[in-house]
mmCIF file of C-alpha atoms in Angstrom:
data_model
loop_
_atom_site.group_PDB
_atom_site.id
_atom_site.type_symbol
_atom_site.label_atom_id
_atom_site.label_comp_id
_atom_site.label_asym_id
_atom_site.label_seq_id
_atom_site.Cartn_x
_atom_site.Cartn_y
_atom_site.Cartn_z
ATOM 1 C CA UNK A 1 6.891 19.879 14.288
ATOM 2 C CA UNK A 2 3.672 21.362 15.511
ATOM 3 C CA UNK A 3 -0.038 20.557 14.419
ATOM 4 C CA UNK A 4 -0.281 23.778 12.408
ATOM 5 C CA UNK A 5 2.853 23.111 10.657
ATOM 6 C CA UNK A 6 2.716 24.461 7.010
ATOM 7 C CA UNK A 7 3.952 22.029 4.578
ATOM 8 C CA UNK A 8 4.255 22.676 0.477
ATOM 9 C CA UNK A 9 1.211 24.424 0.030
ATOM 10 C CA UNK A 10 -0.940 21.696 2.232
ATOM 11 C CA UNK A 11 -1.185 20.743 6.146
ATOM 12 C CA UNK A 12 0.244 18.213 8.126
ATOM 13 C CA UNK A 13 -2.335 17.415 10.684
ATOM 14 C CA UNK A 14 -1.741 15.622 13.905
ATOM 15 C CA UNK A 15 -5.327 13.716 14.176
ATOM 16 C CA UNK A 16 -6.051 13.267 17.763
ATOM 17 C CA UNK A 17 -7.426 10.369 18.956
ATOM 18 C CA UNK A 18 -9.969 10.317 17.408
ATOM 19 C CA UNK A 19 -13.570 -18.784 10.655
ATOM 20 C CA UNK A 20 -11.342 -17.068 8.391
ATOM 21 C CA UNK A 21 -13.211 -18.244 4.834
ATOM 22 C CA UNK A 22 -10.896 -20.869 2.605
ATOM 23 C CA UNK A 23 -13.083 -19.809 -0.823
ATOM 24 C CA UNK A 24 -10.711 -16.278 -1.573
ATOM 25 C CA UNK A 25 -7.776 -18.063 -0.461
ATOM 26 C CA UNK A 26 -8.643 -20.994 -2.687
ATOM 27 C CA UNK A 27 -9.221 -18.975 -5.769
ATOM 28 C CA UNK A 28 -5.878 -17.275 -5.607
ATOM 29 C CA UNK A 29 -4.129 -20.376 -5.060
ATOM 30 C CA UNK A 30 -5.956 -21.659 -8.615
ATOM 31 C CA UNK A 31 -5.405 -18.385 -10.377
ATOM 32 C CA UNK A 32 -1.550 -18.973 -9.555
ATOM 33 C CA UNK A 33 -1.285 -22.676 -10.406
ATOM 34 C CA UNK A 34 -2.398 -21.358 -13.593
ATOM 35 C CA UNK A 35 -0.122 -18.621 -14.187
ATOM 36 C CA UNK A 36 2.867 -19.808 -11.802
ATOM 37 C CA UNK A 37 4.415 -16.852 -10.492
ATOM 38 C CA UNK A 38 3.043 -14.507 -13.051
ATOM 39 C CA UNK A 39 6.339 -13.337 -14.648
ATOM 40 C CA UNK A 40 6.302 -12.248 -17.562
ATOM 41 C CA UNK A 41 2.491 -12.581 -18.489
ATOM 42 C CA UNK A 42 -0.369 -10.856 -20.145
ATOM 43 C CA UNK A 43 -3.068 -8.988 -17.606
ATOM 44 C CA UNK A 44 -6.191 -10.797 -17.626
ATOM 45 C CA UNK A 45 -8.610 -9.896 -20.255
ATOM 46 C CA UNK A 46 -11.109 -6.944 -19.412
ATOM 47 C CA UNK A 47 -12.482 -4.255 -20.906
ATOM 48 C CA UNK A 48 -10.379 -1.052 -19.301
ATOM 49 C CA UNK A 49 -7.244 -2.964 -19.302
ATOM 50 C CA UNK A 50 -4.622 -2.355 -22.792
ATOM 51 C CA UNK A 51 -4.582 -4.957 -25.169
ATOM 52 C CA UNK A 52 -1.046 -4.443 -25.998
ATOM 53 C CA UNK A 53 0.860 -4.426 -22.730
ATOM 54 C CA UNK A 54 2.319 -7.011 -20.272
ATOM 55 C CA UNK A 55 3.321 -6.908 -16.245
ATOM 56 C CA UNK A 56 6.760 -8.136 -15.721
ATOM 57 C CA UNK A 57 5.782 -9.028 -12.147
ATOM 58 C CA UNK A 58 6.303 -11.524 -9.331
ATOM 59 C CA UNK A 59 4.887 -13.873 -6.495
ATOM 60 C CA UNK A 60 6.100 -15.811 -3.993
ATOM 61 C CA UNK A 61 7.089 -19.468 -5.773
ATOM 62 C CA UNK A 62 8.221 -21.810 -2.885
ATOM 63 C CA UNK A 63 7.044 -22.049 1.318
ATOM 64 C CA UNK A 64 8.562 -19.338 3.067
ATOM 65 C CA UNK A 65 10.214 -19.749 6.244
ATOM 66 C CA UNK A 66 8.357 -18.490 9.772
ATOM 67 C CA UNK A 67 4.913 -18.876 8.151
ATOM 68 C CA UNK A 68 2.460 -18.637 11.075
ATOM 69 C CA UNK A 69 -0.693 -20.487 11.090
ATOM 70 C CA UNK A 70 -2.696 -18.073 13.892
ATOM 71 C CA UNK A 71 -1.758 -14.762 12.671
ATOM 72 C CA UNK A 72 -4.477 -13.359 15.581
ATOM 73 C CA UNK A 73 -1.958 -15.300 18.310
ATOM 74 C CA UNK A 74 0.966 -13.822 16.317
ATOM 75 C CA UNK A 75 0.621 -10.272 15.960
ATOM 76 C CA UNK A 76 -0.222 -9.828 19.860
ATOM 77 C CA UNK A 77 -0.527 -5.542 21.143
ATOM 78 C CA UNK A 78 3.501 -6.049 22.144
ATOM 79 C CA UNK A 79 4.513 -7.563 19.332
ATOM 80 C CA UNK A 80 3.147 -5.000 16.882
ATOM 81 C CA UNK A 81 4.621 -2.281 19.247
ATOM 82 C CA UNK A 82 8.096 -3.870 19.396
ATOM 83 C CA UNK A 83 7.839 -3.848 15.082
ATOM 84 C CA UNK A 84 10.427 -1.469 13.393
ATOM 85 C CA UNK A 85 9.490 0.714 10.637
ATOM 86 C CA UNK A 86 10.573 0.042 7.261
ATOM 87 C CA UNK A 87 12.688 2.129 5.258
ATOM 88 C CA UNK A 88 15.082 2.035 2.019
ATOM 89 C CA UNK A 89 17.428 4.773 1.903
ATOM 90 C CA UNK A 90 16.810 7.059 -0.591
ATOM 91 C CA UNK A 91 21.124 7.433 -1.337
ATOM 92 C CA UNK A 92 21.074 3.942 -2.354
ATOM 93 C CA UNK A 93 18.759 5.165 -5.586
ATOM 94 C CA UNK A 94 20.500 5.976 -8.810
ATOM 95 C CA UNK A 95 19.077 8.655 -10.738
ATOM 96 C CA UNK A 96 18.640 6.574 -13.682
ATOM 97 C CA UNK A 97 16.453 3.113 -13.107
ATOM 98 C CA UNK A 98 16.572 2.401 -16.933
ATOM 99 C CA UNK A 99 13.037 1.711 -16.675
ATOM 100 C CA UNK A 100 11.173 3.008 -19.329
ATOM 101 C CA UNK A 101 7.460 4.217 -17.730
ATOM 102 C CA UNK A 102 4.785 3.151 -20.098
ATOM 103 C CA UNK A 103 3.014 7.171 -18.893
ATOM 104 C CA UNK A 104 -0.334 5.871 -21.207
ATOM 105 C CA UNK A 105 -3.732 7.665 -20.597
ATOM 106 C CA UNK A 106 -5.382 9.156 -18.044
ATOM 107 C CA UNK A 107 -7.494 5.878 -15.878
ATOM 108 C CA UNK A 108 -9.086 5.740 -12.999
ATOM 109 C CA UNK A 109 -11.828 4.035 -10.797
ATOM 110 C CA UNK A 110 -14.141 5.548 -8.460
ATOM 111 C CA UNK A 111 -13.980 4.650 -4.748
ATOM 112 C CA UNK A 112 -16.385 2.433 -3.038
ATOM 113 C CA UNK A 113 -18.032 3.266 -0.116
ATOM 114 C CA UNK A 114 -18.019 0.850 3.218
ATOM 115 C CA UNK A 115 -21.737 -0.920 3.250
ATOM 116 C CA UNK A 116 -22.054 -0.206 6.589
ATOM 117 C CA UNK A 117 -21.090 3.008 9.761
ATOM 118 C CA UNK A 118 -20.021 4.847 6.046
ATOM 119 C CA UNK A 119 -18.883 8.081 7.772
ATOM 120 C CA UNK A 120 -15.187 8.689 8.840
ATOM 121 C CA UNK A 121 -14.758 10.034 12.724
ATOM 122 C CA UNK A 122 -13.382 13.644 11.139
ATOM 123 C CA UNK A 123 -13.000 14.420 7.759
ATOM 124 C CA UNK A 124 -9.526 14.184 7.484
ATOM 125 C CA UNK A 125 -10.029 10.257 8.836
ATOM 126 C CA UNK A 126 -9.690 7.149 6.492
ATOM 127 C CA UNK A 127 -10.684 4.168 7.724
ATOM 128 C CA UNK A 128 -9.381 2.885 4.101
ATOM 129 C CA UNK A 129 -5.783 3.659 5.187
ATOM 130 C CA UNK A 130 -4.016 1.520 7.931
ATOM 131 C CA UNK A 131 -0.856 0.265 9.350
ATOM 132 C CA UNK A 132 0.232 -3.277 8.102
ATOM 133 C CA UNK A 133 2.337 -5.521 10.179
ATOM 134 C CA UNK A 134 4.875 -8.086 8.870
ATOM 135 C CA UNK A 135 7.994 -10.300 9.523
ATOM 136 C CA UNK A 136 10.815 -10.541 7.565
ATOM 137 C CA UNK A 137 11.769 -14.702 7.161
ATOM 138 C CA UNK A 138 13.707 -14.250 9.831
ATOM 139 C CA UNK A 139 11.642 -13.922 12.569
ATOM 140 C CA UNK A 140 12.258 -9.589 12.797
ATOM 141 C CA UNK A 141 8.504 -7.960 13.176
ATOM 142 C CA UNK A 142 8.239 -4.926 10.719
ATOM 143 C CA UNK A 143 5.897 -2.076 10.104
ATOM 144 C CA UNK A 144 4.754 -0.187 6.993
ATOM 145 C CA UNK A 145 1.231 1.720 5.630
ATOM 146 C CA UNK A 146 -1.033 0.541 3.504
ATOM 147 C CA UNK A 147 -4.883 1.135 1.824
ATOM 148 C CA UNK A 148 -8.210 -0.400 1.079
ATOM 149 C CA UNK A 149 -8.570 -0.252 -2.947
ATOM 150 C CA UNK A 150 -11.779 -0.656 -4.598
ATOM 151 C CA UNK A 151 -12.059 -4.076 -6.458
ATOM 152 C CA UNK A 152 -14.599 -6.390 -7.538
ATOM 153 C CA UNK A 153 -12.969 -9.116 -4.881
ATOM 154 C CA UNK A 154 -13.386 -6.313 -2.442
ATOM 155 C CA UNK A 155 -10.254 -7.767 -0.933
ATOM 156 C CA UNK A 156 -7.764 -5.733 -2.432
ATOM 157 C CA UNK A 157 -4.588 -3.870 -0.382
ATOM 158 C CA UNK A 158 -1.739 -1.498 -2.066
ATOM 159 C CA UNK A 159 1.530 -0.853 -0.116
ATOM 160 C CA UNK A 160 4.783 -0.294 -1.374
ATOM 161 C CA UNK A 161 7.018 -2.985 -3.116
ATOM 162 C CA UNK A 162 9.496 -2.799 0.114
ATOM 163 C CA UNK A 163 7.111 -3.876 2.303
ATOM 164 C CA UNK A 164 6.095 -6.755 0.599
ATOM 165 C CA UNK A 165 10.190 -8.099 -0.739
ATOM 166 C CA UNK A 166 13.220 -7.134 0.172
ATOM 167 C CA UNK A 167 14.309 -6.493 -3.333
ATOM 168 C CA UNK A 168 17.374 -8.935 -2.834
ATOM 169 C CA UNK A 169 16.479 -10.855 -6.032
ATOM 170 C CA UNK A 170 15.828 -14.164 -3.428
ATOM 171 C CA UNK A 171 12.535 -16.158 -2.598
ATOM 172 C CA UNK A 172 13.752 -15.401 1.251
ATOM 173 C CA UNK A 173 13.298 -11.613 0.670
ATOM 174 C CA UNK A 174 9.216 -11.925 0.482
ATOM 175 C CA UNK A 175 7.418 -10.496 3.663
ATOM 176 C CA UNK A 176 5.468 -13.663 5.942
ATOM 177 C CA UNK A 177 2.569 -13.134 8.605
ATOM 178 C CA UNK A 178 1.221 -9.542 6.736
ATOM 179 C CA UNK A 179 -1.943 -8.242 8.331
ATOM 180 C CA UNK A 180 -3.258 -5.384 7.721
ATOM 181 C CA UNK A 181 -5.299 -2.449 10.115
ATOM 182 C CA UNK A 182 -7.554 -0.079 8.415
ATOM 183 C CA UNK A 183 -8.126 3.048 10.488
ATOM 184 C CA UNK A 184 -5.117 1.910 13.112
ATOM 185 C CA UNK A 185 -5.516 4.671 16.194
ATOM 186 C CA UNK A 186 -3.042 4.364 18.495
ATOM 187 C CA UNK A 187 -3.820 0.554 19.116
ATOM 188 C CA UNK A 188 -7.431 0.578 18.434
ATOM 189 C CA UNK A 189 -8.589 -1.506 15.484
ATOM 190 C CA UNK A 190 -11.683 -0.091 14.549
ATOM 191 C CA UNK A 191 -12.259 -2.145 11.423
ATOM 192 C CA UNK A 192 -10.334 -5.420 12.492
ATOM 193 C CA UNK A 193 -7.373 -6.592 11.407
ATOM 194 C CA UNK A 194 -6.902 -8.499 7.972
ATOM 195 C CA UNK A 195 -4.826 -11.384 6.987
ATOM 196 C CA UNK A 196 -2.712 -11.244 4.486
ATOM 197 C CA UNK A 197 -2.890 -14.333 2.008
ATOM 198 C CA UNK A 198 0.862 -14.680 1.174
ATOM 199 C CA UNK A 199 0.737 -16.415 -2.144
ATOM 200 C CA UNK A 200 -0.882 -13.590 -3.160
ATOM 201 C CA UNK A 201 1.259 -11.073 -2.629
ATOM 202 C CA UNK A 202 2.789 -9.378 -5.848
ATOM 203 C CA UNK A 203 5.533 -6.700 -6.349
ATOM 204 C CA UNK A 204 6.947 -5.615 -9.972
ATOM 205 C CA UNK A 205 10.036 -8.018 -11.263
ATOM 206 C CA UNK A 206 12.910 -4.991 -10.950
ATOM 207 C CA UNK A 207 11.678 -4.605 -7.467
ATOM 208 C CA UNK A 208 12.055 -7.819 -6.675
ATOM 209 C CA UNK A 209 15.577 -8.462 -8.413
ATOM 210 C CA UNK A 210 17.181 -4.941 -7.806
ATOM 211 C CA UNK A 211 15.052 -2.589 -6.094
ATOM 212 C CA UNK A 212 13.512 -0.566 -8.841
ATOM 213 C CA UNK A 213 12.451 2.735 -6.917
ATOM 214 C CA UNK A 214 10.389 3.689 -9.501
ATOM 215 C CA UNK A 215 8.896 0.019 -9.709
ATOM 216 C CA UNK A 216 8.533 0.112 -5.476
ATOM 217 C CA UNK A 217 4.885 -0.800 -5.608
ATOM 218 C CA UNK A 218 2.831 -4.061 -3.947
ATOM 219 C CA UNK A 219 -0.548 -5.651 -3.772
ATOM 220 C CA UNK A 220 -1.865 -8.138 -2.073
ATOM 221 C CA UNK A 221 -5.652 -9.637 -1.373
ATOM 222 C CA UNK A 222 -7.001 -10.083 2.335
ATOM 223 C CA UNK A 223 -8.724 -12.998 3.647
ATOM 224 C CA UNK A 224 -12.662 -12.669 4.733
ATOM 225 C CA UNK A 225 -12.974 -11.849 8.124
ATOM 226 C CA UNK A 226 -14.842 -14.043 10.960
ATOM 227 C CA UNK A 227 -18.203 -13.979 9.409
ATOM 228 C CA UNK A 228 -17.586 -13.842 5.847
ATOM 229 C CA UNK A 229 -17.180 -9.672 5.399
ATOM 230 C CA UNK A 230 -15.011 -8.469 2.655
ATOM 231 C CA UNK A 231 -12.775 -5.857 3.624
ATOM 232 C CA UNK A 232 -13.946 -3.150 1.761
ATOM 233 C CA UNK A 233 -17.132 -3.689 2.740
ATOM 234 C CA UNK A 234 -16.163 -2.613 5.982
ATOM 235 C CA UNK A 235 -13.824 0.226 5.204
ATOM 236 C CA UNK A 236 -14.757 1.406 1.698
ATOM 237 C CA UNK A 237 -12.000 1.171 -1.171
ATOM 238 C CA UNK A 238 -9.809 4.228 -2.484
ATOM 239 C CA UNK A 239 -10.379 4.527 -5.906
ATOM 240 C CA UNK A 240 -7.314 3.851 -8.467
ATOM 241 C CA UNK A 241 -5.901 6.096 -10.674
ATOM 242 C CA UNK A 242 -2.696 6.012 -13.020
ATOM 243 C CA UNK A 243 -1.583 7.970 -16.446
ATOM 244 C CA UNK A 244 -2.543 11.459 -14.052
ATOM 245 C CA UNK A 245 0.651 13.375 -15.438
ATOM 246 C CA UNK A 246 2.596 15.971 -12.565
ATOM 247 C CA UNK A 247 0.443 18.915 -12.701
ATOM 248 C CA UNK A 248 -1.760 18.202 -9.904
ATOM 249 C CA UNK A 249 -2.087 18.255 -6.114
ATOM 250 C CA UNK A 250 -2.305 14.770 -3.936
ATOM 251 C CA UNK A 251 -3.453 14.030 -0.470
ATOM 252 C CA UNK A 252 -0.528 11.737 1.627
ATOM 253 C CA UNK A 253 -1.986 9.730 4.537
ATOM 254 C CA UNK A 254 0.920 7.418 6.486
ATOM 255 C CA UNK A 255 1.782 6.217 9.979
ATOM 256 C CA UNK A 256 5.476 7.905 9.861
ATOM 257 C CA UNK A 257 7.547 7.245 12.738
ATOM 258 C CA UNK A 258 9.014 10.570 13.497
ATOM 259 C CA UNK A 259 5.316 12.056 14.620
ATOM 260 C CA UNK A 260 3.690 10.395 17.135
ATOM 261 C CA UNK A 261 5.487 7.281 16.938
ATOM 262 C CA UNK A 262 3.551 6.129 14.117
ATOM 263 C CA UNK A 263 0.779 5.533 16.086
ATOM 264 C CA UNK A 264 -1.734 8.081 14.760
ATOM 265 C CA UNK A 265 -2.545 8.764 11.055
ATOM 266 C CA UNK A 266 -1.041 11.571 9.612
ATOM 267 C CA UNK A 267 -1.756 13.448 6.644
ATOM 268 C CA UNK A 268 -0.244 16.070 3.886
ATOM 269 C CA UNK A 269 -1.635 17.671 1.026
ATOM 270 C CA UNK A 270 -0.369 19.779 -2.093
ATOM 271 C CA UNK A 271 1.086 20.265 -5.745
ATOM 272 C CA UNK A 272 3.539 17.444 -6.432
ATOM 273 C CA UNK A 273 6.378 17.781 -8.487
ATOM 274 C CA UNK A 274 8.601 15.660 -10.559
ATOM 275 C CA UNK A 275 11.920 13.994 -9.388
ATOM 276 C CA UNK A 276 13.806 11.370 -10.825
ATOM 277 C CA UNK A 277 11.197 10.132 -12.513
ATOM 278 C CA UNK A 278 9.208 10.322 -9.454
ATOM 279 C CA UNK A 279 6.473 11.941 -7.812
ATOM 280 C CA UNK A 280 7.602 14.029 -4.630
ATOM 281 C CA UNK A 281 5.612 15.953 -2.115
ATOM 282 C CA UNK A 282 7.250 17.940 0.692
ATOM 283 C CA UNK A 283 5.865 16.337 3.762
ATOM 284 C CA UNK A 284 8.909 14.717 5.734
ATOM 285 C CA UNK A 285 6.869 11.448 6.675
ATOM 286 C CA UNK A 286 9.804 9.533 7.894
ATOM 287 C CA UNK A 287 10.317 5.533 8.193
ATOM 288 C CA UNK A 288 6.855 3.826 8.980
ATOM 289 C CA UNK A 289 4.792 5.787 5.990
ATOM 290 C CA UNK A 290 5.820 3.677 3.679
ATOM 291 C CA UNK A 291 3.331 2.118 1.518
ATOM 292 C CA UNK A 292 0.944 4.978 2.431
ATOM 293 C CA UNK A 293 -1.439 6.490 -0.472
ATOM 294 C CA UNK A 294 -1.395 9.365 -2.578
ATOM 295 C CA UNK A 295 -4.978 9.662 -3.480
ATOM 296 C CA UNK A 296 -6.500 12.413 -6.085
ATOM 297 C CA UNK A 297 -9.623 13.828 -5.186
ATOM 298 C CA UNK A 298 -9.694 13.208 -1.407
ATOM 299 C CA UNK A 299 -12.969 13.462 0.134
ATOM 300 C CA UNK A 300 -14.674 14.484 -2.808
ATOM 301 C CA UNK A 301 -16.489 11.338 -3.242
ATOM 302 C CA UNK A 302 -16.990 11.053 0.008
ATOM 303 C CA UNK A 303 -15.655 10.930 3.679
ATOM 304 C CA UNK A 304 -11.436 9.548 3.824
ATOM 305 C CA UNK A 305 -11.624 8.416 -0.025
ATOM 306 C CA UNK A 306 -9.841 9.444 -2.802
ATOM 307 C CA UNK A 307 -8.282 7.561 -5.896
ATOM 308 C CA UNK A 308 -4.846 6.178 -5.417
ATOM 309 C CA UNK A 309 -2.582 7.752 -7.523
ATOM 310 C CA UNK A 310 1.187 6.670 -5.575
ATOM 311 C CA UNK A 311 2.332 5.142 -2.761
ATOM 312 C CA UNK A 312 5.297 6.775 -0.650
ATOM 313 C CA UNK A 313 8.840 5.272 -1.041
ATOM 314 C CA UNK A 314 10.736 6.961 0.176
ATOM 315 C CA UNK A 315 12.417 10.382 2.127
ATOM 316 C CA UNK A 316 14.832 12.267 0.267
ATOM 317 C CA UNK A 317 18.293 12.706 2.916
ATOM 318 C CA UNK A 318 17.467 15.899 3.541
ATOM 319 C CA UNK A 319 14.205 14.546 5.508
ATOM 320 C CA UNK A 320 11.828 16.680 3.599
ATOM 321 C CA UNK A 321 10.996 15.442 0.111
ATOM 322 C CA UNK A 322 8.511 12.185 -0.089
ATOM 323 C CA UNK A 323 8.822 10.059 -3.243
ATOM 324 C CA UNK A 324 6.527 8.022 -5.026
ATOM 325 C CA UNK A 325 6.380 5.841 -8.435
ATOM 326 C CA UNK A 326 4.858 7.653 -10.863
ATOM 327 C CA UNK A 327 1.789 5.387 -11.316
ATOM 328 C CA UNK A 328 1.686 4.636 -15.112
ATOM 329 C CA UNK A 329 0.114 2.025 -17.617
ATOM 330 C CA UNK A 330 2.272 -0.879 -16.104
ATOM 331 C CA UNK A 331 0.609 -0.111 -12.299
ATOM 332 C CA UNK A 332 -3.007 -0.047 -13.959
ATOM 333 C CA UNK A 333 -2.176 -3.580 -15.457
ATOM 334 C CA UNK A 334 -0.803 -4.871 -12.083
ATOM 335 C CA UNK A 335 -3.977 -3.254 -10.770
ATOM 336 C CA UNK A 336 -6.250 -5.204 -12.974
ATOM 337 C CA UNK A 337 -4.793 -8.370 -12.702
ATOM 338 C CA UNK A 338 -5.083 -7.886 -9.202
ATOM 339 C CA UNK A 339 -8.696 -6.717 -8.564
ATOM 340 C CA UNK A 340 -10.626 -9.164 -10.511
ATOM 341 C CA UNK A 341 -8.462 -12.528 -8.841
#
């Protein structure tokens, strides 16, 4: 596929190349004391989120095996290039989840902009979108994408629910050594990388015990970096944005393997459509892009921002049709819990 390939009324564009601090890791460790492994349980209180719903969700409960102490040692240039891209096969997905999707009203949060080198190199750039980096507990490096999300820990990171568990129903299926690379250019790390903080890592419960596709959604909060910086004040934070309905067009960004090795940031843009309860986009991002955004309103509040409104699954077997959850009431819950930890 060349760089003016048309895709579904958008563009896939071939962009050319264009200590750690104990407090946040502390307060996540109290907040999940408190709640356990937060399944089932209210979202905290705040003003946006319902009063009347609850997050059947999960974190990890027990140490997980091949938990690294120097994830900076760990994840050396080879080792992230010798990572596989994850996938689940689309064939494996029924038709019918029997989740019920709680669709609710239209919510959203405006992006935040970086506090500092704001602009992105082009305009189709985010430095708020990255590759993240992972083992599975047995030693196996992986790869997925992943995004910067506005949050008042400005520490927040959404990926999809695959990348984070296995969806094997087991405490060995949870992702170990996650780090994170906003604005990842084929080995340059121009905003650092970020450590994941593992007890924090959360994925819906029928991801976790069956592999939901329509419940294939994570989050999980970064440490600081070296002096004290909160991720998004480095990279900015995509906005969030669920209860949108189908009728509207998204903007995909993903590291996909089958362009460029998924070592440059790809992007595709245009009306989505419904399927199986799903959102799908014709863009034929292949293994790798998973976890990537689907952001409404790209660059309209400024430079590689938009509001998160999906993450890609998945790639339909005919290697054309990308998949996300539809982001409902249940996602802006798991969102607020998340953002205020």
């Amino acid at each position: 596929m060349d760089e003016s390939s048309e895709i579904h009324g958008g563009l896939l564009k071939h962009l050319s190349r264009t200590h750690r601090s104990a407090e946040l890791t502390a307060a996540v460790l109290a907040a999940i004391v408190a709640t356990l492994f937060f399944v089932p349980g209210a979202v905290s209180a705040s003003p946006q989120a319902p009063d009347d719903s609850t997050v059947d969700a999960r974190r990890p409960s027990s140490v997980p095996t091949g938990l690294q102490t120097d994830l900076d040692a760990h994840w050396t240039a080879e080792r992230m290039a010798a990572s596989r891209p994850a996938d689940v096969d689309e064939a494996t997905v029924g038709t019918d989840t029997g989740t019920e999707l709680d669709l609710g009203p239209a919510r959203s949060v405006e992006p935040t902009a970086p506090e500092a080198e704001p602009g992105a190199k082009q305009p189709a750039f985010s430095y708020a979108t990255g590759r993240l980096f992972y083992d599975d507990q047995s030693g196996e490096p992986w790869n997925c994408s992943a995004s910067s999300i506005a949050s008042t820990n400005q520490s927040l990171v959404l990926t999809a629910g695959h990348c984070l568990h296995d969806g094997g129903g087991t405490e060995a299926g949870w992702s170990v050594n996650v780090v994170y690379v906003p604005g990842y250019d084929e080995g340059d790390e121009p905003r650092e990388r970020w450590n994941g903080i593992f007890s924090s890592q959360l994925v819906f419960d029928t991801w976790y015990s069956g592999g939901d596709r329509t419940r294939d959604v994570g989050m999980f909060l970064v440490e600081p970096n070296a002096i004290g910086q909160r991720l998004t004040q480095m990279t900015g934070g995509h906005g969030f944005a669920t209860g949108q309905g189908y009728d509207l067009d998204l903007h995909v960004i993903g590291y996909p393997s089958n362009l460029d090795n998924g070592e440059v940031q790809q992007h595709c843009w245009g009306p989505v459509s419904e399927g199986d309860d799903r959102v799908e986009l014709e863009c034929g991002f292949g293994k790798g892009a998973s976890g990537g955004p689907w952001l409404k309103d790209y660059s309209a509040p400024g430079p590689g921002l938009g509001k998160a409104n999906g993450v890609t699954s998945s790639l339909t077997n005919d290697g054309k049709w990308n998949r996300s959850p539809y982001f409902d009431d249940a996602v802006w819950n798991i969102y607020m819990e998340m953002e205020s930890l």
